[in-house]
Amino acid sequence: LGHLAETIPLHTAAEMAEARRQGSKLVVIDPFCTNPAAKADQWIPIKPGTDGAMALAMLNFMINDLGIYDRDFLTRRTNSIYLIKPDGHYLRDAATNKPMVWDQTAGAAKPFNAEDLGNPALEGTFEIDGVACQTAFNALKDHLKQFDMASASEFTTVPVEIMKALTKEFAEAAQIGATVEVNGE
């Protein structure tokens, strides 16, 4: 990523400089101290090719340990509420073939687009016709647990404390749940 950052067009570099003047922090995660890394507020050296492992460990920490994620967005705008069968496929409505969700209000599974859908569950495991189904978000959370900070630190050479601090800063800066106006939108 550092080498790509060196080819940033001038207008983007100017926008980054303006953002920094307004208080934004620039963190560069790169094996080499490139020009962007040298000018960053924080340079995090990392073993080449291991940034994905760091990102997954940070995501695990943010979701499973800190519990920071946009529940409303995940519930209303993603497939996180879809029910997953033990075989990894969506539970589908027999009549419409639509993916099913757990309606907490009705205490029953319903198609994701049912007109009478009350309060869909984002997390949990539910027994439907004798089969334990979990939400897609629940499955994601379980999957992420294998990417722990200690193992990622060993693999990436980035200390656990730095990854934890960066994750907390990132999550705070994201202003989850906030509304932001951009160009009048």
XYZ file of N, CA, C and O in Angstrom:
740
model
N 0.816 -1.198 0.000
C 0.000 0.000 0.000
C 0.857 1.258 0.000
O 0.480 2.253 -0.575
N 1.999 1.214 0.664
C 2.862 2.378 0.726
C 3.313 2.825 -0.649
O 3.384 4.000 -0.944
N 3.636 1.874 -1.525
C 4.092 2.217 -2.859
C 2.955 2.823 -3.679
O 3.182 3.714 -4.477
N 1.735 2.335 -3.463
C 0.593 2.926 -4.146
C 0.369 4.347 -3.672
O 0.037 5.226 -4.450
N 0.583 4.570 -2.373
C 0.360 5.897 -1.809
C 1.329 6.913 -2.405
O 1.021 8.094 -2.474
N 2.492 6.470 -2.860
C 3.448 7.395 -3.451
C 2.969 7.920 -4.794
O 3.469 8.905 -5.300
N 1.990 7.239 -5.402
C 1.482 7.668 -6.702
C 0.154 8.406 -6.580
O -0.538 8.591 -7.560
N -0.201 8.841 -5.373
C -1.451 9.573 -5.159
C -1.415 10.874 -5.961
O -0.428 11.605 -5.917
N -2.476 11.172 -6.708
C -2.509 12.436 -7.471
C -2.372 13.643 -6.537
O -2.733 13.579 -5.362
N -1.869 14.730 -7.081
C -1.631 15.923 -6.267
C -2.888 16.428 -5.571
O -2.835 16.845 -4.425
N -4.046 16.403 -6.249
C -5.257 16.910 -5.606
C -5.608 16.061 -4.384
O -6.090 16.576 -3.385
N -5.349 14.757 -4.450
C -5.624 13.891 -3.309
C -4.647 14.184 -2.181
O -5.033 14.223 -1.016
N -3.391 14.415 -2.518
C -2.397 14.771 -1.508
C -2.788 16.077 -0.824
O -2.663 16.211 0.401
N -3.291 17.027 -1.605
C -3.728 18.305 -1.035
C -4.926 18.098 -0.110
O -5.008 18.718 0.960
N -5.849 17.235 -0.526
C -7.012 16.940 0.323
C -6.571 16.259 1.624
O -7.113 16.555 2.693
N -5.587 15.360 1.526
C -5.074 14.706 2.737
C -4.420 15.728 3.662
O -4.613 15.701 4.875
N -3.659 16.647 3.084
C -3.005 17.681 3.883
C -4.043 18.556 4.579
O -3.893 18.892 5.761
N -5.097 18.906 3.861
C -6.168 19.720 4.450
C -6.866 18.964 5.576
O -7.174 19.531 6.631
N -7.125 17.686 5.376
C -7.760 16.868 6.416
C -6.884 16.822 7.666
O -7.385 16.903 8.787
N -5.586 16.721 7.472
C -4.672 16.698 8.623
C -4.677 18.045 9.337
O -4.628 18.103 10.564
N -4.751 19.149 8.584
C -4.820 20.476 9.213
C -6.077 20.610 10.067
O -6.104 21.325 11.058
N -7.144 19.907 9.641
C -8.408 19.966 10.370
C -8.490 18.933 11.489
O -9.542 18.760 12.092
N -7.389 18.228 11.750
C -7.351 17.327 12.885
C -7.358 15.844 12.588
O -7.285 15.026 13.504
N -7.452 15.454 11.315
C -7.402 14.030 10.985
C -6.001 13.498 11.245
O -5.014 14.215 11.116
N -5.944 12.238 11.608
C -4.668 11.585 11.893
C -4.353 10.634 10.749
O -5.225 9.897 10.290
N -3.108 10.631 10.286
C -2.675 9.736 9.225
C -1.804 8.644 9.819
O -0.764 8.916 10.416
N -2.263 7.407 9.675
C -1.509 6.241 10.119
C -1.170 5.426 8.882
O -2.049 5.114 8.075
N 0.098 5.099 8.728
C 0.544 4.306 7.593
C 1.089 2.984 8.106
O 1.969 2.950 8.963
N 0.522 1.899 7.584
C 0.972 0.553 7.922
C 1.721 0.055 6.698
O 1.114 -0.189 5.651
N 3.031 -0.075 6.818
C 3.858 -0.366 5.658
C 5.173 -0.980 6.128
O 5.741 -0.529 7.121
N 5.679 -1.974 5.416
C 6.961 -2.567 5.804
C 8.126 -1.591 5.679
O 9.127 -1.717 6.382
N 7.992 -0.617 4.782
C 9.083 0.308 4.509
C 8.696 1.724 4.902
O 7.542 2.114 4.770
N 9.661 2.492 5.314
C 9.400 3.887 5.661
C 9.403 4.712 4.376
O 10.360 5.390 4.045
N 8.289 4.642 3.659
C 8.114 5.364 2.402
C 7.852 6.836 2.702
O 7.711 7.239 3.857
N 7.732 7.646 1.645
C 7.424 9.066 1.851
C 6.144 9.260 2.661
O 6.126 10.064 3.593
N 5.029 8.562 2.321
C 3.826 8.735 3.144
C 4.058 8.319 4.606
O 3.571 8.976 5.518
N 4.803 7.245 4.820
C 5.070 6.794 6.192
C 5.885 7.829 6.950
O 5.642 8.083 8.132
N 6.852 8.433 6.271
C 7.711 9.432 6.909
C 6.921 10.680 7.307
O 7.272 11.363 8.262
N 5.835 10.959 6.574
C 5.040 12.155 6.848
C 3.805 11.866 7.712
O 3.066 12.773 8.068
N 3.602 10.617 8.051
C 2.422 10.217 8.817
C 2.560 10.609 10.285
O 3.658 10.813 10.799
N 1.412 10.686 10.953
C 1.417 10.890 12.397
C 1.979 9.640 13.090
O 2.598 9.734 14.137
N 1.718 8.488 12.473
C 2.199 7.230 13.032
C 2.515 6.268 11.897
O 1.696 6.053 11.002
N 3.716 5.719 11.943
C 4.113 4.687 10.992
C 4.185 3.371 11.752
O 4.840 3.276 12.781
N 3.481 2.374 11.244
C 3.490 1.054 11.857
C 4.182 0.104 10.896
O 3.607 -0.296 9.883
N 5.452 -0.250 11.197
C 6.134 -1.214 10.340
C 5.530 -2.604 10.542
O 5.178 -2.977 11.660
N 5.386 -3.335 9.450
C 4.741 -4.639 9.483
C 5.505 -5.582 8.549
O 6.076 -5.143 7.544
N 5.496 -6.852 8.878
C 6.126 -7.854 8.008
C 5.387 -7.849 6.666
O 4.149 -7.874 6.637
N 6.106 -7.812 5.554
C 5.447 -7.764 4.236
C 4.433 -8.896 4.045
O 4.674 -10.044 4.421
N 3.292 -8.544 3.478
C 2.264 -9.523 3.128
C 1.399 -10.006 4.271
O 0.623 -10.947 4.110
N 1.480 -9.362 5.443
C 0.706 -9.830 6.600
C -0.370 -8.851 7.039
O -0.991 -9.037 8.087
N -0.622 -7.815 6.244
C -1.605 -6.804 6.638
C -3.012 -7.381 6.750
O -3.808 -6.932 7.576
N -3.339 -8.390 5.965
C -4.656 -9.032 6.063
C -4.861 -9.690 7.420
O -5.944 -9.597 8.012
N -3.818 -10.340 7.931
C -3.902 -10.975 9.252
C -4.124 -9.925 10.332
O -4.910 -10.129 11.269
N -3.453 -8.801 10.191
C -3.637 -7.720 11.161
C -5.058 -7.172 11.095
O -5.698 -6.946 12.126
N -5.567 -6.965 9.890
C -6.919 -6.433 9.721
C -7.953 -7.375 10.331
O -8.890 -6.929 11.011
N -7.808 -8.689 10.122
C -8.761 -9.648 10.681
C -8.689 -9.682 12.208
O -9.719 -9.762 12.881
N -7.491 -9.601 12.767
C -7.350 -9.579 14.228
C -7.972 -8.311 14.801
O -8.639 -8.345 15.843
N -7.784 -7.192 14.103
C -8.384 -5.932 14.555
C -9.907 -6.004 14.475
O -10.606 -5.537 15.381
N -10.429 -6.592 13.409
C -11.878 -6.734 13.262
C -12.447 -7.630 14.357
O -13.483 -7.317 14.946
N -11.763 -8.727 14.646
C -12.191 -9.611 15.732
C -12.241 -8.852 17.057
O -13.221 -8.931 17.799
N -11.187 -8.106 17.348
C -11.116 -7.337 18.590
C -12.234 -6.298 18.652
O -12.911 -6.152 19.672
N -12.456 -5.601 17.538
C -13.483 -4.554 17.506
C -14.882 -5.132 17.713
O -15.671 -4.598 18.498
N -15.174 -6.237 17.046
C -16.523 -6.798 17.114
C -16.738 -7.651 18.359
O -17.702 -7.458 19.095
N -15.836 -8.605 18.610
C -16.057 -9.568 19.695
C -15.620 -9.075 21.071
O -16.238 -9.438 22.070
N -14.566 -8.269 21.137
C -14.100 -7.803 22.448
C -14.675 -6.441 22.832
O -15.156 -6.268 23.943
N -14.613 -5.496 21.903
C -15.119 -4.157 22.199
C -16.625 -4.030 21.952
O -17.259 -3.132 22.491
N -17.178 -4.897 21.120
C -18.613 -4.833 20.814
C -18.992 -3.587 20.040
O -20.103 -3.071 20.177
N -18.071 -3.113 19.199
C -18.319 -1.885 18.445
C -18.647 -2.237 16.999
O -17.806 -2.751 16.267
N -19.888 -1.977 16.621
C -20.350 -2.133 15.243
C -21.701 -1.440 15.144
O -22.371 -1.204 16.141
N -22.079 -1.104 13.925
C -23.311 -0.357 13.688
C -24.484 -1.328 13.572
O -24.806 -1.817 12.491
N -25.108 -1.595 14.714
C -26.213 -2.559 14.758
C -27.350 -2.191 13.815
O -27.884 -3.036 13.104
N -27.709 -0.919 13.819
C -28.820 -0.470 12.975
C -28.512 -0.691 11.495
O -29.340 -1.221 10.753
N -27.317 -0.294 11.057
C -26.936 -0.474 9.660
C -26.919 -1.956 9.297
O -27.446 -2.357 8.258
N -26.299 -2.775 10.139
C -26.218 -4.213 9.857
C -27.605 -4.840 9.768
O -27.857 -5.693 8.922
N -28.515 -4.406 10.625
C -29.864 -4.965 10.646
C -30.690 -4.514 9.446
O -31.394 -5.306 8.834
N -30.579 -3.249 9.092
C -31.450 -2.683 8.044
C -30.882 -2.756 6.627
O -31.644 -2.730 5.669
N -29.550 -2.818 6.487
C -28.956 -2.648 5.161
C -28.080 -3.804 4.677
O -27.483 -3.691 3.608
N -27.964 -4.883 5.447
C -27.096 -5.985 5.040
C -27.809 -7.321 5.220
O -28.912 -7.383 5.762
N -27.150 -8.387 4.817
C -27.703 -9.725 5.005
C -27.281 -10.328 6.350
O -27.425 -11.527 6.556
N -26.796 -9.520 7.248
C -26.349 -9.996 8.564
C -27.452 -10.679 9.360
O -27.181 -11.498 10.233
N -28.696 -10.345 9.066
C -29.827 -10.908 9.818
C -30.333 -12.221 9.215
O -31.152 -12.914 9.830
N -29.861 -12.585 8.021
C -30.318 -13.820 7.385
C -29.926 -15.018 8.245
O -28.839 -15.046 8.823
N -30.794 -15.998 8.288
C -30.520 -17.209 9.057
C -29.694 -18.188 8.231
O -29.974 -18.418 7.048
N -28.690 -18.763 8.873
C -27.773 -19.701 8.233
C -27.995 -21.082 8.843
O -27.982 -21.239 10.069
N -28.175 -22.071 7.977
C -28.338 -23.457 8.434
C -26.956 -24.041 8.772
O -25.932 -23.475 8.380
N -26.922 -25.181 9.479
C -25.638 -25.807 9.817
C -24.762 -26.117 8.596
O -23.539 -26.156 8.705
N -25.363 -26.284 7.413
C -24.572 -26.576 6.211
C -23.971 -25.308 5.586
O -23.293 -25.362 4.563
N -24.236 -24.136 6.203
C -23.679 -22.878 5.720
C -24.536 -22.147 4.712
O -24.196 -21.052 4.278
N -25.658 -22.712 4.327
C -26.569 -22.064 3.369
C -27.672 -21.326 4.114
O -27.998 -21.645 5.253
N -28.277 -20.351 3.417
C -29.402 -19.623 3.999
C -30.575 -20.563 4.226
O -30.853 -21.438 3.406
N -31.303 -20.322 5.303
C -32.612 -20.938 5.499
C -33.554 -20.151 4.593
O -33.594 -18.923 4.653
N -34.302 -20.845 3.747
C -35.171 -20.160 2.786
C -36.633 -20.533 3.004
O -36.948 -21.640 3.407
N -37.495 -19.582 2.705
C -38.934 -19.788 2.783
C -39.346 -20.772 1.685
O -38.953 -20.614 0.516
N -40.109 -21.786 2.062
C -40.517 -22.825 1.102
C -41.353 -22.258 -0.043
O -41.229 -22.701 -1.186
N -42.183 -21.259 0.224
C -43.080 -20.723 -0.806
C -42.384 -19.747 -1.754
O -42.648 -19.751 -2.959
N -41.499 -18.909 -1.224
C -40.913 -17.837 -2.042
C -39.432 -18.023 -2.339
O -38.880 -17.305 -3.169
N -38.786 -18.917 -1.626
C -37.340 -19.140 -1.721
C -36.523 -17.944 -1.219
O -35.333 -17.838 -1.464
N -37.172 -17.026 -0.506
C -36.486 -15.862 0.054
C -35.736 -16.281 1.325
O -36.217 -17.117 2.095
N -34.559 -15.669 1.580
C -33.863 -15.948 2.833
C -34.737 -15.551 4.030
O -35.479 -14.571 3.979
N -34.603 -16.326 5.099
C -35.410 -16.109 6.302
C -34.603 -15.366 7.365
O -33.371 -15.457 7.417
N -35.328 -14.632 8.220
C -34.754 -13.948 9.375
C -35.585 -14.328 10.599
O -36.715 -14.811 10.470
N -35.030 -14.115 11.778
C -35.778 -14.382 13.001
C -36.444 -13.090 13.444
O -35.778 -12.090 13.737
N -37.774 -13.100 13.490
C -38.560 -11.947 13.942
C -38.731 -12.086 15.447
O -39.469 -12.943 15.920
N -38.023 -11.232 16.198
C -38.082 -11.305 17.665
C -39.462 -10.944 18.198
O -39.872 -11.432 19.241
N -40.180 -10.091 17.496
C -41.515 -9.700 17.915
C -42.469 -10.889 17.844
O -43.227 -11.157 18.780
N -42.424 -11.603 16.733
C -43.323 -12.746 16.533
C -42.770 -14.042 17.131
O -43.519 -14.999 17.318
N -41.460 -14.071 17.405
C -40.841 -15.297 17.898
C -40.860 -16.395 16.847
O -41.033 -17.571 17.164
N -40.663 -15.997 15.581
C -40.732 -16.956 14.477
C -39.852 -16.492 13.319
O -39.528 -15.312 13.207
N -39.503 -17.437 12.452
C -38.745 -17.121 11.244
C -39.705 -16.627 10.172
O -40.808 -17.146 10.019
N -39.254 -15.579 9.447
C -40.051 -15.003 8.357
C -39.125 -14.634 7.209
O -37.933 -14.398 7.427
N -39.671 -14.533 5.991
C -38.841 -14.040 4.887
C -38.322 -12.633 5.226
O -39.011 -11.846 5.868
N -37.106 -12.326 4.774
C -36.471 -11.049 5.123
C -37.294 -9.837 4.701
O -37.179 -8.770 5.307
N -38.140 -9.987 3.685
C -38.909 -8.847 3.186
C -40.397 -8.945 3.532
O -41.219 -8.286 2.901
N -40.730 -9.732 4.548
C -42.138 -9.882 4.936
C -42.704 -8.534 5.354
O -42.061 -7.763 6.065
N -43.922 -8.234 4.900
C -44.554 -6.953 5.228
C -44.796 -6.798 6.721
O -44.757 -5.687 7.240
N -45.040 -7.901 7.422
C -45.329 -7.833 8.857
C -44.099 -8.124 9.716
O -44.227 -8.442 10.892
N -42.896 -7.963 9.144
C -41.666 -8.213 9.894
C -41.547 -7.192 11.018
O -41.598 -5.988 10.783
N -41.396 -7.688 12.233
C -41.294 -6.808 13.397
C -39.876 -6.370 13.670
O -39.369 -5.430 13.067
N -39.197 -7.084 14.531
C -37.853 -6.724 14.977
C -36.901 -7.876 14.654
O -36.769 -8.802 15.443
N -36.212 -7.822 13.515
C -35.328 -8.929 13.148
C -34.112 -9.013 14.066
O -33.549 -7.989 14.462
N -33.714 -10.238 14.402
C -32.564 -10.466 15.277
C -31.273 -10.330 14.482
O -31.138 -10.901 13.401
N -30.320 -9.591 15.028
C -28.997 -9.479 14.424
C -28.103 -10.620 14.901
O -27.252 -11.091 14.152
N -28.308 -11.045 16.135
C -27.467 -12.092 16.699
C -28.337 -13.192 17.291
O -29.469 -12.956 17.685
N -27.774 -14.376 17.349
C -28.454 -15.465 18.022
C -28.553 -16.725 17.208
O -28.291 -16.740 16.002
N -28.934 -17.800 17.906
C -29.193 -19.098 17.296
C -30.629 -19.456 17.630
O -31.054 -19.304 18.782
N -31.361 -19.941 16.643
C -32.780 -20.216 16.806
C -33.099 -21.586 16.222
O -32.586 -21.942 15.157
N -33.945 -22.318 16.906
C -34.347 -23.635 16.412
C -35.587 -23.486 15.542
O -36.616 -22.988 15.995
N -35.453 -23.916 14.298
C -36.559 -23.844 13.346
C -36.759 -25.236 12.762
O -35.847 -25.776 12.133
N -37.929 -25.809 13.027
C -38.249 -27.169 12.562
C -37.164 -28.167 12.968
O -36.745 -29.009 12.172
N -36.685 -28.022 14.202
C -35.687 -28.951 14.735
C -34.264 -28.694 14.277
O -33.359 -29.462 14.600
N -34.028 -27.616 13.533
C -32.693 -27.299 13.027
C -32.212 -26.004 13.679
O -32.916 -24.989 13.653
N -31.014 -26.033 14.263
C -30.434 -24.835 14.875
C -29.842 -23.951 13.781
O -28.903 -24.347 13.090
N -30.421 -22.765 13.614
C -29.948 -21.806 12.619
C -29.441 -20.573 13.353
O -29.996 -20.175 14.373
N -28.391 -19.966 12.812
C -27.865 -18.747 13.420
C -27.893 -17.621 12.397
O -27.965 -17.862 11.193
N -27.822 -16.395 12.896
C -27.787 -15.264 11.980
C -26.426 -15.237 11.281
O -25.427 -15.750 11.809
N -26.392 -14.622 10.109
C -25.132 -14.504 9.370
C -24.116 -13.709 10.191
O -22.921 -14.024 10.188
N -24.579 -12.698 10.933
C -23.661 -11.918 11.766
C -23.090 -12.774 12.883
O -21.908 -12.680 13.200
N -23.907 -13.632 13.456
C -23.436 -14.559 14.481
C -22.337 -15.465 13.906
O -21.315 -15.713 14.550
N -22.556 -15.954 12.685
C -21.568 -16.811 12.021
C -20.265 -16.040 11.778
O -19.170 -16.589 11.963
N -20.380 -14.765 11.383
C -19.192 -13.936 11.187
C -18.428 -13.774 12.495
O -17.201 -13.928 12.538
N -19.138 -13.458 13.557
C -18.490 -13.281 14.856
C -17.739 -14.549 15.268
O -16.598 -14.477 15.738
N -18.378 -15.697 15.084
C -17.721 -16.972 15.419
C -16.487 -17.195 14.555
O -15.444 -17.632 15.038
N -16.595 -16.902 13.274
C -15.474 -17.087 12.351
C -14.284 -16.208 12.740
O -13.123 -16.643 12.680
N -14.550 -14.980 13.140
C -13.481 -14.039 13.468
C -12.692 -14.431 14.714
O -11.539 -14.019 14.866
N -13.269 -15.233 15.588
C -12.606 -15.596 16.840
C -11.265 -16.294 16.638
O -10.412 -16.269 17.510
N -11.056 -16.896 15.488
C -9.779 -17.576 15.220
C -8.636 -16.598 14.972
O -7.475 -16.972 15.012
N -8.943 -15.323 14.733
C -7.923 -14.321 14.423
C -7.619 -13.479 15.664
O -8.041 -12.332 15.764
N -6.880 -14.062 16.588
C -6.597 -13.357 17.845
C -5.377 -12.446 17.701
O -4.514 -12.653 16.843
N -5.326 -11.457 18.553
C -4.265 -10.447 18.507
C -2.883 -11.050 18.760
O -1.919 -10.668 18.100
N -2.768 -11.971 19.708
C -1.453 -12.538 20.043
C -0.853 -13.268 18.840
O 0.327 -13.075 18.510
N -1.648 -14.083 18.172
C -1.152 -14.801 16.992
C -0.829 -13.830 15.864
O 0.187 -13.978 15.175
N -1.686 -12.841 15.667
C -1.447 -11.850 14.616
C -0.174 -11.069 14.896
O 0.600 -10.773 13.982
N 0.081 -10.749 16.149
C 1.283 -10.017 16.520
C 2.535 -10.817 16.178
O 3.490 -10.287 15.619
N 2.497 -12.092 16.506
C 3.628 -12.966 16.193
C 3.873 -13.013 14.684
O 5.007 -12.974 14.224
N 2.803 -13.110 13.929
C 2.869 -13.263 12.474
C 3.275 -11.967 11.780
O 4.057 -11.970 10.833
N 2.732 -10.835 12.245
C 2.930 -9.545 11.571
C 4.117 -8.741 12.097
O 4.557 -7.816 11.430
N 4.551 -9.046 13.306
C 5.583 -8.313 14.066
C 5.059 -7.002 14.655
O 5.823 -6.222 15.194
N 3.766 -6.743 14.566
C 3.173 -5.540 15.158
C 2.728 -5.895 16.575
O 1.964 -6.840 16.764
N 3.187 -5.162 17.589
C 2.810 -5.478 18.971
C 1.295 -5.404 19.207
O 0.595 -4.572 18.618
N 0.816 -6.274 20.082
C -0.607 -6.337 20.426
C -1.108 -4.972 20.885
O -2.191 -4.535 20.484
N -0.340 -4.290 21.713
C -0.771 -3.000 22.262
C -1.022 -1.984 21.145
O -1.955 -1.191 21.228
N -0.184 -2.008 20.125
C -0.360 -1.075 19.008
C -1.626 -1.430 18.232
O -2.421 -0.548 17.884
N -1.844 -2.728 17.975
C -3.055 -3.128 17.246
C -4.307 -2.775 18.035
O -5.293 -2.307 17.461
N -4.302 -2.992 19.346
C -5.471 -2.663 20.168
C -5.733 -1.160 20.165
O -6.878 -0.728 19.999
N -4.682 -0.372 20.345
C -4.845 1.085 20.367
C -5.347 1.595 19.017
O -6.253 2.436 18.959
N -4.792 1.058 17.932
C -5.216 1.471 16.593
C -6.676 1.092 16.341
O -7.441 1.880 15.775
N -7.076 -0.088 16.796
C -8.466 -0.525 16.629
C -9.412 0.410 17.384
O -10.442 0.819 16.844
N -9.062 0.748 18.614
C -9.912 1.660 19.398
C -10.009 3.025 18.739
O -11.094 3.598 18.640
N -8.884 3.560 18.269
C -8.890 4.859 17.585
C -9.745 4.810 16.327
O -10.521 5.730 16.056
N -9.574 3.757 15.552
C -10.339 3.594 14.311
C -11.832 3.543 14.610
O -12.627 4.215 13.954
N -12.212 2.753 15.608
C -13.627 2.601 15.951
C -14.218 3.929 16.447
O -15.344 4.278 16.093
N -13.459 4.676 17.237
C -13.935 5.979 17.715
C -14.067 6.967 16.564
O -15.046 7.711 16.474
N -13.087 6.979 15.669
C -13.102 7.912 14.545
C -14.232 7.601 13.567
O -14.717 8.490 12.877
N -14.671 6.356 13.534
C -15.741 5.958 12.619
C -17.076 6.598 12.979
O -17.959 6.694 12.133
N -17.242 7.042 14.214
C -18.479 7.672 14.674
C -19.695 6.834 14.296
O -20.641 7.317 13.665
N -19.641 5.574 14.677
C -20.704 4.632 14.326
C -22.059 5.146 14.814
O -22.215 5.520 15.965
N -23.009 5.148 13.894
C -24.352 5.617 14.205
C -24.575 7.088 13.955
O -25.694 7.564 13.963
N -23.477 7.828 13.713
C -23.606 9.268 13.467
C -24.070 9.524 12.037
O -23.900 8.695 11.150
N -24.644 10.675 11.840
C -25.057 11.110 10.507
C -24.126 12.223 10.087
O -23.867 13.154 10.852
N -23.589 12.126 8.878
C -22.667 13.123 8.368
C -23.195 13.632 7.033
O -23.664 12.863 6.210
N -23.121 14.942 6.850
C -23.541 15.530 5.575
C -22.305 15.751 4.708
O -21.304 16.316 5.151
N -22.363 15.250 3.475
C -21.269 15.413 2.521
C -21.853 16.012 1.252
O -22.761 15.426 0.635
N -21.335 17.176 0.888
C -21.809 17.875 -0.330
C -23.331 18.005 -0.367
O -23.959 17.757 -1.395
N -23.927 18.342 0.751
C -25.373 18.542 0.813
C -26.202 17.283 0.862
O -27.428 17.321 0.837
N -25.566 16.150 0.920
C -26.293 14.863 0.949
C -26.252 14.279 2.346
O -25.244 14.316 3.014
